[in-house]
GROMACS .gro file of N, CA and C in nm:
model
  549
    1MET      N    1  -3.820  -4.857 -10.131
    1MET     CA    2  -3.702  -4.863 -10.056
    1MET      C    3  -3.705  -4.762  -9.944
    2SER      N    4  -3.649  -4.799  -9.845
    2SER     CA    5  -3.653  -4.705  -9.735
    2SER      C    6  -3.523  -4.628  -9.729
    3GLU      N    7  -3.541  -4.515  -9.673
    3GLU     CA    8  -3.423  -4.430  -9.668
    3GLU      C    9  -3.345  -4.458  -9.542
    4VAL      N   10  -3.226  -4.463  -9.556
    4VAL     CA   11  -3.134  -4.485  -9.444
    4VAL      C   12  -3.084  -4.349  -9.398
    5PRO      N   13  -3.095  -4.326  -9.276
    5PRO     CA   14  -3.048  -4.196  -9.232
    5PRO      C   15  -2.897  -4.182  -9.252
    6VAL      N   16  -2.863  -4.067  -9.288
    6VAL     CA   17  -2.723  -4.038  -9.315
    6VAL      C   18  -2.668  -3.956  -9.198
    7GLU      N   19  -2.559  -4.001  -9.153
    7GLU     CA   20  -2.497  -3.930  -9.043
    7GLU      C   21  -2.393  -3.836  -9.097
    8ALA      N   22  -2.388  -3.721  -9.032
    8ALA     CA   23  -2.288  -3.625  -9.078
    8ALA      C   24  -2.157  -3.657  -9.013
    9VAL      N   25  -2.056  -3.664  -9.090
    9VAL     CA   26  -1.922  -3.694  -9.043
    9VAL      C   27  -1.848  -3.563  -9.034
   10PRO      N   28  -1.786  -3.539  -8.919
   10PRO     CA   29  -1.715  -3.411  -8.907
   10PRO      C   30  -1.602  -3.406  -9.007
   11GLU      N   31  -1.576  -3.287  -9.041
   11GLU     CA   32  -1.470  -3.267  -9.137
   11GLU      C   33  -1.337  -3.293  -9.072
   12PRO      N   34  -1.250  -3.354  -9.144
   12PRO     CA   35  -1.120  -3.376  -9.086
   12PRO      C   36  -1.049  -3.243  -9.068
   13GLY      N   37  -0.971  -3.228  -8.959
   13GLY     CA   38  -0.891  -3.108  -8.933
   13GLY      C   39  -0.965  -3.010  -8.846
   14ARG      N   40  -1.093  -3.028  -8.821
   14ARG     CA   41  -1.168  -2.938  -8.736
   14ARG      C   42  -1.198  -3.009  -8.604
   15ALA      N   43  -1.138  -2.961  -8.493
   15ALA     CA   44  -1.158  -3.024  -8.362
   15ALA      C   45  -1.271  -2.953  -8.290
   16PRO      N   46  -1.346  -3.026  -8.205
   16PRO     CA   47  -1.453  -2.960  -8.131
   16PRO      C   48  -1.395  -2.864  -8.027
   17ARG      N   49  -1.464  -2.758  -7.995
   17ARG     CA   50  -1.418  -2.656  -7.901
   17ARG      C   51  -1.450  -2.699  -7.759
   18PRO      N   52  -1.353  -2.683  -7.668
   18PRO     CA   53  -1.379  -2.719  -7.529
   18PRO      C   54  -1.472  -2.618  -7.463
   19ARG      N   55  -1.538  -2.661  -7.359
   19ARG     CA   56  -1.628  -2.573  -7.285
   19ARG      C   57  -1.547  -2.483  -7.192
   20ARG      N   58  -1.584  -2.362  -7.181
   20ARG     CA   59  -1.509  -2.266  -7.099
   20ARG      C   60  -1.561  -2.262  -6.955
   21GLY      N   61  -1.665  -2.314  -6.921
   21GLY     CA   62  -1.723  -2.310  -6.787
   21GLY      C   63  -1.631  -2.373  -6.683
   22GLY      N   64  -1.560  -2.478  -6.714
   22GLY     CA   65  -1.472  -2.546  -6.619
   22GLY      C   66  -1.354  -2.460  -6.577
   23SER      N   67  -1.297  -2.384  -6.667
   23SER     CA   68  -1.182  -2.300  -6.632
   23SER      C   69  -1.225  -2.183  -6.544
   24ARG      N   70  -1.347  -2.134  -6.561
   24ARG     CA   71  -1.397  -2.027  -6.476
   24ARG      C   72  -1.413  -2.076  -6.332
   25VAL      N   73  -1.469  -2.194  -6.320
   25VAL     CA   74  -1.488  -2.251  -6.187
   25VAL      C   75  -1.353  -2.271  -6.121
   26LEU      N   76  -1.257  -2.323  -6.198
   26LEU     CA   77  -1.122  -2.344  -6.145
   26LEU      C   78  -1.059  -2.211  -6.102
   27ALA      N   79  -1.077  -2.106  -6.176
   27ALA     CA   80  -1.024  -1.974  -6.142
   27ALA      C   81  -1.090  -1.922  -6.014
   28ILE      N   82  -1.221  -1.940  -6.001
   28ILE     CA   83  -1.292  -1.894  -5.881
   28ILE      C   84  -1.244  -1.970  -5.758
   29VAL      N   85  -1.228  -2.103  -5.772
   29VAL     CA   86  -1.179  -2.184  -5.662
   29VAL      C   87  -1.038  -2.141  -5.623
   30LEU      N   88  -0.952  -2.112  -5.720
   30LEU     CA   89  -0.816  -2.067  -5.693
   30LEU      C   90  -0.815  -1.933  -5.618
   31VAL      N   91  -0.897  -1.838  -5.663
   31VAL     CA   92  -0.905  -1.707  -5.597
   31VAL      C   93  -0.959  -1.724  -5.455
   32ALA      N   94  -1.061  -1.808  -5.437
   32ALA     CA   95  -1.117  -1.831  -5.304
   32ALA      C   96  -1.013  -1.895  -5.213
   33THR      N   97  -0.936  -1.990  -5.265
   33THR     CA   98  -0.832  -2.056  -5.186
   33THR      C   99  -0.725  -1.955  -5.143
   34ILE      N  100  -0.686  -1.868  -5.232
   34ILE     CA  101  -0.585  -1.765  -5.199
   34ILE      C  102  -0.642  -1.669  -5.094
   35ALA      N  103  -0.768  -1.631  -5.107
   35ALA     CA  104  -0.830  -1.539  -5.011
   35ALA      C  105  -0.838  -1.602  -4.872
   36VAL      N  106  -0.880  -1.728  -4.866
   36VAL     CA  107  -0.888  -1.797  -4.737
   36VAL      C  108  -0.749  -1.812  -4.677
   37GLY      N  109  -0.650  -1.847  -4.759
   37GLY     CA  110  -0.512  -1.860  -4.710
   37GLY      C  111  -0.460  -1.728  -4.656
   38ALA      N  112  -0.487  -1.618  -4.725
   38ALA     CA  113  -0.443  -1.486  -4.679
   38ALA      C  114  -0.511  -1.449  -4.547
   39TYR      N  115  -0.641  -1.478  -4.539
   39TYR     CA  116  -0.714  -1.451  -4.414
   39TYR      C  117  -0.655  -1.532  -4.299
   40LEU      N  118  -0.630  -1.659  -4.321
   40LEU     CA  119  -0.572  -1.744  -4.216
   40LEU      C  120  -0.433  -1.697  -4.177
   41TRP      N  121  -0.355  -1.653  -4.273
   41TRP     CA  122  -0.220  -1.603  -4.245
   41TRP      C  123  -0.227  -1.476  -4.159
   42LEU      N  124  -0.316  -1.382  -4.197
   42LEU     CA  125  -0.331  -1.259  -4.118
   42LEU      C  126  -0.381  -1.290  -3.977
   43THR      N  127  -0.476  -1.381  -3.967
   43THR     CA  128  -0.527  -1.420  -3.835
   43THR      C  129  -0.416  -1.480  -3.750
   44THR      N  130  -0.333  -1.562  -3.807
   44THR     CA  131  -0.222  -1.624  -3.734
   44THR      C  132  -0.122  -1.519  -3.688
   45VAL      N  133  -0.090  -1.425  -3.775
   45VAL     CA  134   0.005  -1.318  -3.738
   45VAL      C  135  -0.052  -1.234  -3.624
   46ARG      N  136  -0.181  -1.200  -3.632
   46ARG     CA  137  -0.243  -1.122  -3.524
   46ARG      C  138  -0.245  -1.201  -3.394
   47TRP      N  139  -0.276  -1.328  -3.402
   47TRP     CA  140  -0.280  -1.412  -3.283
   47TRP      C  141  -0.141  -1.421  -3.220
   48GLN      N  142  -0.038  -1.434  -3.304
   48GLN     CA  143   0.099  -1.441  -3.250
   48GLN      C  144   0.135  -1.310  -3.179
   49ARG      N  145   0.095  -1.196  -3.237
   49ARG     CA  146   0.123  -1.067  -3.172
   49ARG      C  147   0.050  -1.057  -3.038
   50THR      N  148  -0.077  -1.097  -3.039
   50THR     CA  149  -0.155  -1.093  -2.915
   50THR      C  150  -0.095  -1.185  -2.810
   51ALA      N  151  -0.057  -1.305  -2.849
   51ALA     CA  152   0.004  -1.399  -2.755
   51ALA      C  153   0.135  -1.343  -2.700
   52SER      N  154   0.212  -1.278  -2.785
   52SER     CA  155   0.338  -1.218  -2.740
   52SER      C  156   0.311  -1.105  -2.640
   53ASP      N  157   0.209  -1.022  -2.667
   53ASP     CA  158   0.173  -0.915  -2.573
   53ASP      C  159   0.131  -0.971  -2.438
   54TRP      N  160   0.048  -1.075  -2.440
   54TRP     CA  161   0.003  -1.137  -2.315
   54TRP      C  162   0.120  -1.197  -2.239
   55GLU      N  163   0.211  -1.258  -2.311
   55GLU     CA  164   0.327  -1.319  -2.246
   55GLU      C  165   0.414  -1.211  -2.181
   56ALA      N  166   0.434  -1.100  -2.250
   56ALA     CA  167   0.512  -0.990  -2.193
   56ALA      C  168   0.444  -0.934  -2.069
   57GLU      N  169   0.312  -0.920  -2.075
   57GLU     CA  170   0.238  -0.869  -1.958
   57GLU      C  171   0.249  -0.967  -1.841
   58ALA      N  172   0.242  -1.096  -1.870
   58ALA     CA  173   0.255  -1.197  -1.765
   58ALA      C  174   0.393  -1.191  -1.700
   59HIS      N  175   0.496  -1.171  -1.780
   59HIS     CA  176   0.632  -1.158  -1.725
   59HIS      C  177   0.641  -1.033  -1.636
   60GLY      N  178   0.575  -0.925  -1.679
   60GLY     CA  179   0.576  -0.803  -1.598
   60GLY      C  180   0.510  -0.825  -1.462
   61TYR      N  181   0.396  -0.895  -1.463
   61TYR     CA  182   0.329  -0.925  -1.337
   61TYR      C  183   0.414  -1.018  -1.250
   62ALA      N  184   0.481  -1.112  -1.311
   62ALA     CA  185   0.567  -1.203  -1.233
   62ALA      C  186   0.680  -1.124  -1.167
   63ASP      N  187   0.738  -1.029  -1.238
   63ASP     CA  188   0.844  -0.946  -1.179
   63ASP      C  189   0.788  -0.862  -1.065
   64GLU      N  190   0.667  -0.808  -1.083
   64GLU     CA  191   0.606  -0.727  -0.978
   64GLU      C  192   0.579  -0.811  -0.853
   65VAL      N  193   0.531  -0.934  -0.873
   65VAL     CA  194   0.505  -1.023  -0.759
   65VAL      C  195   0.636  -1.053  -0.686
   66ALA      N  196   0.743  -1.079  -0.761
   66ALA     CA  197   0.873  -1.106  -0.698
   66ALA      C  198   0.919  -0.985  -0.616
   67SER      N  199   0.900  -0.865  -0.672
   67SER     CA  200   0.937  -0.743  -0.599
   67SER      C  201   0.855  -0.728  -0.471
   68LEU      N  202   0.726  -0.753  -0.481
   68LEU     CA  203   0.640  -0.742  -0.362
   68LEU      C  204   0.676  -0.846  -0.257
   69ARG      N  205   0.715  -0.964  -0.300
   69ARG     CA  206   0.757  -1.066  -0.204
   69ARG      C  207   0.884  -1.022  -0.132
   70MET      N  208   0.975  -0.959  -0.204
   70MET     CA  209   1.097  -0.909  -0.140
   70MET      C  210   1.062  -0.801  -0.038
   71GLN      N  211   0.968  -0.714  -0.074
   71GLN     CA  212   0.924  -0.610   0.020
   71GLN      C  213   0.860  -0.672   0.143
   72LEU      N  214   0.782  -0.776   0.122
   72LEU     CA  215   0.717  -0.845   0.232
   72LEU      C  216   0.821  -0.906   0.325
   73ASP      N  217   0.923  -0.968   0.268
   73ASP     CA  218   1.030  -1.025   0.352
   73ASP      C  219   1.100  -0.915   0.431
   74GLY      N  220   1.126  -0.802   0.366
   74GLY     CA  221   1.189  -0.689   0.436
   74GLY      C  222   1.101  -0.636   0.547
   75ALA      N  223   0.971  -0.625   0.521
   75ALA     CA  224   0.879  -0.576   0.624
   75ALA      C  225   0.873  -0.674   0.742
   76ASN      N  226   0.876  -0.803   0.712
   76ASN     CA  227   0.876  -0.902   0.821
   76ASN      C  228   1.002  -0.890   0.905
   77SER      N  229   1.116  -0.866   0.841
   77SER     CA  230   1.242  -0.849   0.915
   77SER      C  231   1.236  -0.724   1.004
   78GLU      N  232   1.184  -0.615   0.949
   78GLU     CA  233   1.172  -0.492   1.027
   78GLU      C  234   1.075  -0.512   1.144
   79LEU      N  235   0.968  -0.585   1.121
   79LEU     CA  236   0.872  -0.613   1.226
   79LEU      C  237   0.937  -0.691   1.340
   80LYS      N  238   1.017  -0.791   1.307
   80LYS     CA  239   1.086  -0.869   1.410
   80LYS      C  240   1.183  -0.781   1.487
   81ALA      N  241   1.257  -0.696   1.414
   81ALA     CA  242   1.352  -0.607   1.481
   81ALA      C  243   1.280  -0.509   1.574
   82ALA      N  244   1.165  -0.457   1.532
   82ALA     CA  245   1.090  -0.365   1.616
   82ALA      C  246   1.039  -0.435   1.742
   83ARG      N  247   0.993  -0.558   1.727
   83ARG     CA  248   0.947  -0.634   1.844
   83ARG      C  249   1.063  -0.660   1.941
   84ASP      N  250   1.179  -0.694   1.886
   84ASP     CA  251   1.296  -0.716   1.971
   84ASP      C  252   1.335  -0.589   2.046
   85GLN      N  253   1.330  -0.475   1.976
   85GLN     CA  254   1.363  -0.347   2.040
   85GLN      C  255   1.262  -0.314   2.150
   86LEU      N  256   1.135  -0.340   2.123
   86LEU     CA  257   1.032  -0.314   2.223
   86LEU      C  258   1.057  -0.398   2.347
   87SER      N  259   1.088  -0.523   2.328
   87SER     CA  260   1.114  -0.613   2.441
   87SER      C  261   1.237  -0.567   2.518
   88ALA      N  262   1.344  -0.531   2.449
   88ALA     CA  263   1.467  -0.485   2.515
   88ALA      C  264   1.442  -0.355   2.590
   89ALA      N  265   1.367  -0.263   2.529
   89ALA     CA  266   1.340  -0.135   2.596
   89ALA      C  267   1.256  -0.156   2.722
   90THR      N  268   1.157  -0.242   2.714
   90THR     CA  269   1.074  -0.270   2.831
   90THR      C  270   1.156  -0.331   2.943
   91SER      N  271   1.240  -0.426   2.908
   91SER     CA  272   1.325  -0.491   3.007
   91SER      C  273   1.422  -0.391   3.069
   92ARG      N  274   1.481  -0.309   2.987
   92ARG     CA  275   1.578  -0.210   3.036
   92ARG      C  276   1.509  -0.109   3.127
   93ILE      N  277   1.391  -0.064   3.091
   93ILE     CA  278   1.317   0.031   3.173
   93ILE      C  279   1.287  -0.029   3.310
   94THR      N  280   1.244  -0.153   3.310
   94THR     CA  281   1.214  -0.221   3.436
   94THR      C  282   1.339  -0.234   3.522
   95ASP      N  283   1.449  -0.277   3.460
   95ASP     CA  284   1.575  -0.291   3.534
   95ASP      C  285   1.621  -0.158   3.593
   96LEU      N  286   1.617  -0.054   3.514
   96LEU     CA  287   1.662   0.077   3.562
   96LEU      C  288   1.570   0.132   3.670
   97ALA      N  289   1.444   0.113   3.653
   97ALA     CA  290   1.351   0.159   3.756
   97ALA      C  291   1.377   0.086   3.888
   98ASN      N  292   1.405  -0.043   3.881
   98ASN     CA  293   1.436  -0.119   4.002
   98ASN      C  294   1.567  -0.074   4.065
   99GLU      N  295   1.667  -0.047   3.984
   99GLU     CA  296   1.796   0.000   4.037
   99GLU      C  297   1.781   0.135   4.105
  100LYS      N  298   1.709   0.224   4.041
  100LYS     CA  299   1.691   0.358   4.096
  100LYS      C  300   1.609   0.354   4.225
  101ALA      N  301   1.518   0.260   4.235
  101ALA     CA  302   1.433   0.250   4.354
  101ALA      C  303   1.512   0.211   4.478
  102GLN      N  304   1.626   0.149   4.458
  102GLN     CA  305   1.706   0.101   4.571
  102GLN      C  306   1.810   0.204   4.617
  103LEU      N  307   1.802   0.323   4.570
  103LEU     CA  308   1.901   0.425   4.604
  103LEU      C  309   1.879   0.479   4.747
  104GLY      N  310   1.990   0.534   4.797
  104GLY     CA  311   2.010   0.597   4.926
  104GLY      C  312   1.894   0.640   5.012
  105ASP      N  313   1.899   0.762   5.057
  105ASP     CA  314   1.810   0.820   5.156
  105ASP      C  315   1.666   0.797   5.117
  106GLU      N  316   1.588   0.745   5.214
  106GLU     CA  317   1.454   0.703   5.181
  106GLU      C  318   1.366   0.819   5.138
  107ASN      N  319   1.370   0.927   5.208
  107ASN     CA  320   1.281   1.038   5.175
  107ASN      C  321   1.323   1.107   5.046
  108VAL      N  322   1.445   1.159   5.045
  108VAL     CA  323   1.493   1.233   4.927
  108VAL      C  324   1.509   1.138   4.810
  109ALA      N  325   1.571   1.025   4.839
  109ALA     CA  326   1.593   0.928   4.733
  109ALA      C  327   1.460   0.876   4.678
  110SER      N  328   1.367   0.854   4.769
  110SER     CA  329   1.237   0.803   4.725
  110SER      C  330   1.168   0.905   4.635
  111GLN      N  331   1.176   1.032   4.673
  111GLN     CA  332   1.113   1.136   4.590
  111GLN      C  333   1.185   1.146   4.455
  112GLN      N  334   1.319   1.142   4.460
  112GLN     CA  335   1.394   1.148   4.336
  112GLN      C  336   1.362   1.026   4.248
  113VAL      N  337   1.358   0.912   4.312
  113VAL     CA  338   1.328   0.789   4.238
  113VAL      C  339   1.187   0.797   4.180
  114LEU      N  340   1.097   0.846   4.260
  114LEU     CA  341   0.959   0.858   4.214
  114LEU      C  342   0.949   0.953   4.096
  115ASP      N  343   1.017   1.068   4.109
  115ASP     CA  344   1.017   1.164   3.997
  115ASP      C  345   1.082   1.103   3.873
  116TYR      N  346   1.197   1.040   3.898
  116TYR     CA  347   1.269   0.978   3.786
  116TYR      C  348   1.185   0.867   3.723
  117GLN      N  349   1.125   0.784   3.807
  117GLN     CA  350   1.043   0.675   3.754
  117GLN      C  351   0.923   0.729   3.677
  118THR      N  352   0.869   0.838   3.726
  118THR     CA  353   0.757   0.899   3.655
  118THR      C  354   0.801   0.946   3.517
  119GLN      N  355   0.917   1.012   3.512
  119GLN     CA  356   0.969   1.059   3.384
  119GLN      C  357   1.003   0.941   3.293
  120VAL      N  358   1.072   0.843   3.352
  120VAL     CA  359   1.112   0.726   3.273
  120VAL      C  360   0.988   0.649   3.228
  121SER      N  361   0.893   0.636   3.319
  121SER     CA  362   0.770   0.564   3.283
  121SER      C  363   0.696   0.635   3.172
  122ALA      N  364   0.687   0.768   3.184
  122ALA     CA  365   0.619   0.845   3.079
  122ALA      C  366   0.694   0.831   2.947
  123ALA      N  367   0.828   0.845   2.954
  123ALA     CA  368   0.908   0.830   2.832
  123ALA      C  369   0.898   0.687   2.781
  124GLY      N  370   0.904   0.591   2.873
  124GLY     CA  371   0.892   0.451   2.834
  124GLY      C  372   0.757   0.421   2.772
  125ALA      N  373   0.653   0.478   2.831
  125ALA     CA  374   0.518   0.457   2.775
  125ALA      C  375   0.509   0.517   2.635
  126THR      N  376   0.571   0.634   2.620
  126THR     CA  377   0.571   0.696   2.487
  126THR      C  378   0.645   0.610   2.387
  127VAL      N  379   0.763   0.561   2.428
  127VAL     CA  380   0.842   0.475   2.339
  127VAL      C  381   0.767   0.345   2.311
  128ALA      N  382   0.713   0.285   2.416
  128ALA     CA  383   0.639   0.160   2.398
  128ALA      C  384   0.519   0.181   2.307
  129SER      N  385   0.449   0.292   2.324
  129SER     CA  386   0.334   0.321   2.238
  129SER      C  387   0.378   0.341   2.093
  130ALA      N  388   0.486   0.418   2.076
  130ALA     CA  389   0.536   0.442   1.941
  130ALA      C  390   0.583   0.312   1.876
  131LEU      N  391   0.655   0.230   1.952
  131LEU     CA  392   0.699   0.101   1.897
  131LEU      C  393   0.580   0.009   1.871
  132GLY      N  394   0.480   0.015   1.958
  132GLY     CA  395   0.358  -0.064   1.936
  132GLY      C  396   0.287  -0.021   1.808
  133GLN      N  397   0.281   0.112   1.786
  133GLN     CA  398   0.220   0.161   1.663
  133GLN      C  399   0.302   0.118   1.541
  134CYS      N  400   0.433   0.118   1.557
  134CYS     CA  401   0.522   0.072   1.449
  134CYS      C  402   0.493  -0.073   1.417
  135VAL      N  403   0.487  -0.155   1.521
  135VAL     CA  404   0.461  -0.298   1.502
  135VAL      C  405   0.325  -0.319   1.437
  136SER      N  406   0.224  -0.248   1.485
  136SER     CA  407   0.089  -0.260   1.427
  136SER      C  408   0.089  -0.218   1.280
  137GLY      N  409   0.155  -0.108   1.252
  137GLY     CA  410   0.164  -0.061   1.114
  137GLY      C  411   0.233  -0.161   1.024
  138GLN      N  412   0.340  -0.222   1.076
  138GLN     CA  413   0.412  -0.320   0.995
  138GLN      C  414   0.330  -0.447   0.977
  139GLU      N  415   0.256  -0.486   1.080
  139GLU     CA  416   0.168  -0.603   1.066
  139GLU      C  417   0.062  -0.577   0.960
  140GLN      N  418   0.007  -0.456   0.963
  140GLN     CA  419  -0.095  -0.421   0.864
  140GLN      C  420  -0.032  -0.417   0.725
  141LEU      N  421   0.090  -0.364   0.715
  141LEU     CA  422   0.160  -0.360   0.586
  141LEU      C  423   0.184  -0.501   0.535
  142VAL      N  424   0.223  -0.590   0.623
  142VAL     CA  425   0.244  -0.730   0.583
  142VAL      C  426   0.114  -0.788   0.529
  143GLY      N  427   0.004  -0.759   0.597
  143GLY     CA  428  -0.126  -0.806   0.550
  143GLY      C  429  -0.159  -0.751   0.411
  144TYR      N  430  -0.131  -0.623   0.391
  144TYR     CA  431  -0.156  -0.564   0.260
  144TYR      C  432  -0.067  -0.629   0.154
  145LEU      N  433   0.059  -0.652   0.187
  145LEU     CA  434   0.152  -0.709   0.089
  145LEU      C  435   0.115  -0.854   0.055
  146LYS      N  436   0.054  -0.924   0.150
  146LYS     CA  437   0.011  -1.061   0.121
  146LYS      C  438  -0.100  -1.063   0.017
  147GLU      N  439  -0.176  -0.956   0.012
  147GLU     CA  440  -0.284  -0.944  -0.085
  147GLU      C  441  -0.258  -0.825  -0.176
  148ALA      N  442  -0.135  -0.812  -0.221
  148ALA     CA  443  -0.091  -0.695  -0.297
  148ALA      C  444  -0.168  -0.677  -0.428
  149ASP      N  445  -0.219  -0.784  -0.485
  149ASP     CA  446  -0.290  -0.770  -0.611
  149ASP      C  447  -0.421  -0.695  -0.595
  150GLN      N  448  -0.467  -0.673  -0.472
  150GLN     CA  449  -0.591  -0.600  -0.447
  150GLN      C  450  -0.567  -0.451  -0.428
  151TYR      N  451  -0.441  -0.408  -0.424
  151TYR     CA  452  -0.410  -0.268  -0.396
  151TYR      C  453  -0.323  -0.212  -0.507
  152GLU      N  454  -0.329  -0.082  -0.521
  152GLU     CA  455  -0.243  -0.012  -0.617
  152GLU      C  456  -0.100  -0.012  -0.564
  153PRO      N  457  -0.001  -0.042  -0.648
  153PRO     CA  458   0.138  -0.042  -0.602
  153PRO      C  459   0.180   0.094  -0.544
  154ALA      N  460   0.130   0.203  -0.598
  154ALA     CA  461   0.166   0.335  -0.545
  154ALA      C  462   0.112   0.354  -0.404
  155ASP      N  463  -0.009   0.304  -0.378
  155ASP     CA  464  -0.067   0.314  -0.244
  155ASP      C  465   0.012   0.229  -0.145
  156LEU      N  466   0.054   0.110  -0.189
  156LEU     CA  467   0.135   0.025  -0.101
  156LEU      C  468   0.268   0.092  -0.068
  157ALA      N  469   0.330   0.151  -0.170
  157ALA     CA  470   0.459   0.217  -0.147
  157ALA      C  471   0.442   0.336  -0.053
  158ARG      N  472   0.334   0.413  -0.070
  158ARG     CA  473   0.308   0.528   0.017
  158ARG      C  474   0.286   0.480   0.161
  159TYR      N  475   0.207   0.377   0.179
  159TYR     CA  476   0.180   0.327   0.314
  159TYR      C  477   0.309   0.273   0.376
  160GLU      N  478   0.392   0.207   0.296
  160GLU     CA  479   0.520   0.156   0.348
  160GLU      C  480   0.608   0.271   0.396
  161ARG      N  481   0.611   0.382   0.319
  161ARG     CA  482   0.691   0.499   0.361
  161ARG      C  483   0.637   0.556   0.492
  162GLU      N  484   0.505   0.562   0.505
  162GLU     CA  485   0.445   0.614   0.629
  162GLU      C  486   0.481   0.526   0.748
  163VAL      N  487   0.473   0.395   0.730
  163VAL     CA  488   0.507   0.303   0.839
  163VAL      C  489   0.655   0.315   0.872
  164ASN      N  490   0.739   0.325   0.770
  164ASN     CA  491   0.883   0.339   0.795
  164ASN      C  492   0.913   0.469   0.871
  165ALA      N  493   0.843   0.575   0.837
  165ALA     CA  494   0.863   0.703   0.909
  165ALA      C  495   0.817   0.689   1.054
  166LEU      N  496   0.704   0.623   1.073
  166LEU     CA  497   0.654   0.600   1.209
  166LEU      C  498   0.754   0.518   1.289
  167CYS      N  499   0.809   0.413   1.230
  167CYS     CA  500   0.907   0.328   1.299
  167CYS      C  501   1.037   0.405   1.325
  168ALA      N  502   1.077   0.490   1.231
  168ALA     CA  503   1.198   0.569   1.251
  168ALA      C  504   1.180   0.665   1.369
  169ASP      N  505   1.061   0.726   1.379
  169ASP     CA  506   1.032   0.814   1.493
  169ASP      C  507   1.035   0.735   1.624
  170ALA      N  508   0.981   0.614   1.621
  170ALA     CA  509   0.980   0.530   1.742
  170ALA      C  510   1.123   0.493   1.780
  171GLU      N  511   1.205   0.461   1.683
  171GLU     CA  512   1.344   0.426   1.712
  171GLU      C  513   1.420   0.547   1.766
  172ASP      N  514   1.392   0.666   1.712
  172ASP     CA  515   1.455   0.788   1.763
  172ASP      C  516   1.414   0.812   1.908
  173ALA      N  517   1.286   0.795   1.938
  173ALA     CA  518   1.240   0.813   2.075
  173ALA      C  519   1.305   0.710   2.167
  174ASN      N  520   1.319   0.588   2.120
  174ASN     CA  521   1.384   0.482   2.199
  174ASN      C  522   1.530   0.516   2.223
  175ASP      N  523   1.598   0.564   2.119
  175ASP     CA  524   1.739   0.603   2.135
  175ASP      C  525   1.753   0.716   2.235
  176ALA      N  526   1.663   0.814   2.230
  176ALA     CA  527   1.668   0.926   2.326
  176ALA      C  528   1.645   0.875   2.467
  177LEU      N  529   1.552   0.784   2.484
  177LEU     CA  530   1.526   0.725   2.615
  177LEU      C  531   1.648   0.649   2.664
  178GLN      N  532   1.711   0.574   2.577
  178GLN     CA  533   1.829   0.496   2.616
  178GLN      C  534   1.943   0.591   2.660
  179ARG      N  535   1.960   0.701   2.590
  179ARG     CA  536   2.063   0.798   2.630
  179ARG      C  537   2.030   0.858   2.766
  180GLU      N  538   1.905   0.889   2.787
  180GLU     CA  539   1.863   0.944   2.916
  180GLU      C  540   1.886   0.844   3.027
  181LEU      N  541   1.858   0.718   3.000
  181LEU     CA  542   1.874   0.617   3.102
  181LEU      C  543   2.022   0.589   3.134
  182ARG      N  544   2.111   0.614   3.043
  182ARG     CA  545   2.254   0.592   3.067
  182ARG      C  546   2.315   0.704   3.151
  183GLN      N  547   2.251   0.816   3.168
  183GLN     CA  548   2.309   0.930   3.243
  183GLN      C  549   2.306   0.907   3.391
   0.00000   0.00000   0.00000
């Protein structure tokens, strides 16, 4: 007779033990997922801060550009006013010189007119030169302000003060000439 193999039957009440390898893998995947999520969250927060800083800086530059444009408009207005004053002063000098030339006695009057015209011409030339320098300075300032991003704001402000002082001196000289011409 041949032997029939006998199979062992598990005992009732004893369950097989589950493998622990699957729960370890699951724990590692969970920890890795939390780490990646935390990294992504920190990266997002940093990016938001950086974007906010860049936006604030952009707003600052926009305000600076608006301010420089206002200065440019003011400089253009001053330039036009200086040109108008130069034209008026030149016209007035010419008119007064012509009026004085037509005065009385030819010899005495001519000498007086000549002396007066020489003084007025010299003063007029000084005023015209000063106003011309003012106009040139303002034109150069306008050029600088058009390309303000290439210059330091402090240097632009300093140059504007210098041009304004030059123009103020020219206007003072013009006012003195006008008072002299009214006498």
